[in-house]
Amino acid sequence: MTEALGDDGKKEKESKKASFGVTGMTCASCVDTIQRSLVDLKGVENASVNLATEKATVTFDPDRVSVKQLKDSIVKAGYGVTEDRVTISVGGMTCASCSQTVEKALQALEGVNEATVNLATEKVRVHYDPGTVTIGEMKRAIKAAGYEVLEAETVDTERMERKRVMIRQKNMLIFSLVFSIPTFVLSMLFEFTALGDTLFIQEFGNVVLFLLATPVQFIAGFQFYIGTWKALRNKTANMDTLIATGTSAAYIYSLAVTFFPGAVAFPNVYYDTSALIISLILLGKYLEARAKGTTSEAIRKLIGLQAKTATVLRDGKEMEIPVEDLEVGDVFMVRPGEKIPTDGRVIDGHSSVDESMITGESIPVEKGAEDDVVGATINQNGVLRVQATRVGKDTALAQIIKLVEDAQSTKAPIQRVADRVAAYFVPAVILIAIVSFAVWYFAGYDFFLIETPRFVFSLTIFITVLVIACPCALGLATPTAIMVGTGKGAENGILIKSGEALELAGRIDTLIFDKTGTITKGEPVVTDIITSDIGERELIELASAVERGSGHVLGEAVLRRSSEMGIIVPEASDFTTLPGRGVKAMMGDSEVLLGNRKLMEEYGIPLGSLENEVLRLEEEGRTVMIVSEAGRPKGVLGVADVVKEGSMEAVSELKSMGLKVIMITGDNWRTARTIADSVGIEDILAEVFPQDKAGEILKLQEKGHIVAMVGDGINDAPALAQADIGIAIGSGTDVAVETGDIVLIKDDLRDVVAAIQLSRKTMTKIKQNLFWAFAYNSAGIPIAAGILFPFFQILLSPIIAAAAMAMSSVSVVSNAALLRRYTPEIKSKRRSKKMAVDPVCKMDVEEDTAQWKSEYKGKTYYFCAHGCKVKFDEDPKKYLK
């Protein structure tokens, strides 16, 4: 639990979030029941229950309601709660006060739902959410409280509990089939063969069927009665209500025929009907559970990537420890072929690292001293000595898993349609079944001169209507597709934070790209140095002194150039950033300005003879940085940035998808136009201050556009927040960009295309699922009610109805699972181009699009599109020395 300062300056306790598994849910009605039971508790701010993931996520005030009360509320509603649990042995506890200290230390951790200490056994039992807190963090909390952690521990995971539930379901299905299949076979033999005419069968045949069907009805089918009782206790109805009512009607009628034949006018029994209905529903639930398991495969893959142990260096010795015991600052060794245990920085060694499991990029990345590495990636050749910088839930992989789990627990807006229908679905079905029975019994039977006994005919329709209705399909249609879609995104380096973002991304019609660091690499270089009354070295020295504290990418370009020239950067004072214009600082008694035209105009500094040079550089697509000292211009620096590989392809693909693409930048119009033209963007918003970008997005939204903003998630935070969808360009070691709805781990704009394609594909699956769920019930219920009988003499069997109901849920989940085979693609073909390096600016140059090339000492040199100060009519040799 964390604290924050309120408006009055006092500390306020913030809300806490708890997440745990829920068992016993069968349909959307169960979801609604649990959500209502949680929200009704005082102190609960929000509750979300997901049928596909079978999880409840609750935001609450820990001072007003406890986690135990939340779990008790779910249990009271008639459902089960499953959590990951761990038992840790603790040394050094001597009294009840020690027990309370350990419990408080653990319960203060976000993700720990409950902690109970047994002083006699010196063990603590912790109920926790593994996506939020790790065992290693629990151990560190115990140690920080002053106690010793012993290594003996047992872990009981939620996944293991779910597996046990599935095994029980499978065993119950087998048990049901053992009795229901003989019931069905004997019923057919008694009905359609001479065996039914024997005296024994006439007297005892129904008793045999009763003995076979009863275990199915009350042992295999007991869960449906329990579910019905839970629903009635919560003043609602669910799928269990329909199954229990339908099978009980068939069973009780058959029971009356068997033991009280004088009280029933018609001798037909329906033991086979009730038994097979239960068996088919159990089969459907088992297949559905298995299919749901495949939809969450992405999470299991991500969790499986984590290393189990780490080889750390302590006291000059190597020792192997569990990865959860790693602490920030630990130094560990990674040998060829081993997984990197946690995020860190290389302090010694060189190797290539396979980061495909995090970024989706198949090409290994070279790593050396001072380079960052990501936990769970694979070291391929050399030995690396790495210092841990992030451990536990702070690692890149842990953040990815948490983001995916959070997204899978949310609901897309389209699901609200299904939720509204589900709230009234079961009561409506029961009413339809009763009305159908009455209509056929009192009117339809005589009107159509039906030969089957009146009550039997009407009862068959009543049972069929109850059994064929399927609220499960409605409840699973959306969350299963979201599970697969968000998981598939994570596999491809696209982190989608919520179901709402996943849905909305496919509906955007306008996409705005930031320029620097998004379309371009954000690593500009100084290409031109033009002076007035001082030398080049003095100008760079002046500029680098002012830019030393800016942290801006343009400032870094100046500092890199000063480093290349061997300049020792002097100290400046009173540094001030002037957003959208530049920077200023004091050098001794002189005020030094470095920025664009606007800054010079604001301070009334004329450019004089530098005006023509500024215009030339702007026309050539450079970003112009003007330097002045004591109110006099000293020179101009031309800076060029490089367009990222794939930016042109991404823009082309987005335009072919019908999206309006806009570039927004604080740069001048000439520079902006040059970059925009190079990637194929026609619409530009230039000279826009960072704080004004959100306003430009708002203008588009007011015109009715659905806008996505693509930026780096730092300077563009207000714009990302204002946009309908914020797409943040992330990196493998910094994935939790708070303002983005979608985070792209790879720094590649083609993933913007992939994210939109994935959204559209997922929404197609959701719409298909909802269509078939609604269509199935819209067509199935009327057919079950007998609407085809007057015209075609077709009356649906309750057994066929049960099979259809079971398979409808399986089909919805399986259809969503097909998303796992989908791979987003860029349709436009990529040209294969050999890369070279410009000898002047050191930028990458594509040989077949280079502006100029020259032969020198047997080698061919390629010059970039900016020309890098080289005139096409000059001899290039002097630039190659």
Short mmCIF file of N, CA, C and O in Angstrom, two decimals, residues 2-15:
data_model
loop_
_atom_site.label_atom_id
_atom_site.label_comp_id
_atom_site.label_asym_id
_atom_site.label_seq_id
_atom_site.Cartn_x
_atom_site.Cartn_y
_atom_site.Cartn_z
N THR A 2 0.61 2.19 -0.83
CA THR A 2 1.42 3.40 -0.93
C THR A 2 0.65 4.58 -0.41
O THR A 2 -0.56 4.53 -0.23
N GLU A 3 1.39 5.69 -0.18
CA GLU A 3 0.76 6.90 0.31
C GLU A 3 1.05 8.05 -0.63
O GLU A 3 2.05 8.08 -1.32
N ALA A 4 0.16 9.03 -0.63
CA ALA A 4 0.35 10.21 -1.46
C ALA A 4 -0.09 11.43 -0.68
O ALA A 4 -0.84 11.33 0.30
N LEU A 5 0.38 12.61 -1.11
CA LEU A 5 -0.03 13.84 -0.45
C LEU A 5 -1.35 14.32 -0.99
O LEU A 5 -1.55 14.42 -2.19
N GLY A 6 -2.29 14.65 -0.10
CA GLY A 6 -3.58 15.16 -0.52
C GLY A 6 -3.51 16.66 -0.72
O GLY A 6 -2.47 17.30 -0.58
N ASP A 7 -4.67 17.27 -1.01
CA ASP A 7 -4.72 18.71 -1.24
C ASP A 7 -4.33 19.50 0.00
O ASP A 7 -3.83 20.62 -0.08
N ASP A 8 -4.57 18.91 1.16
CA ASP A 8 -4.25 19.61 2.41
C ASP A 8 -2.83 19.33 2.88
O ASP A 8 -2.41 19.76 3.94
N GLY A 9 -2.06 18.59 2.04
CA GLY A 9 -0.68 18.30 2.40
C GLY A 9 -0.51 17.10 3.28
O GLY A 9 0.59 16.68 3.56
N LYS A 10 -1.61 16.51 3.74
CA LYS A 10 -1.52 15.33 4.58
C LYS A 10 -1.41 14.09 3.73
O LYS A 10 -1.80 14.06 2.58
N LYS A 11 -0.88 13.03 4.33
CA LYS A 11 -0.73 11.78 3.60
C LYS A 11 -2.05 11.06 3.47
O LYS A 11 -2.80 10.95 4.42
N GLU A 12 -2.33 10.61 2.28
CA GLU A 12 -3.54 9.84 2.02
C GLU A 12 -3.14 8.45 1.53
O GLU A 12 -2.23 8.30 0.73
N LYS A 13 -3.83 7.44 2.01
CA LYS A 13 -3.56 6.08 1.56
C LYS A 13 -4.25 5.84 0.23
O LYS A 13 -5.43 6.14 0.07
N GLU A 14 -3.50 5.30 -0.71
CA GLU A 14 -4.05 5.05 -2.03
C GLU A 14 -4.76 3.71 -2.08
O GLU A 14 -4.61 2.87 -1.21
N SER A 15 -5.52 3.55 -3.13
CA SER A 15 -6.25 2.30 -3.33
C SER A 15 -5.28 1.17 -3.60
O SER A 15 -4.16 1.37 -4.05
#
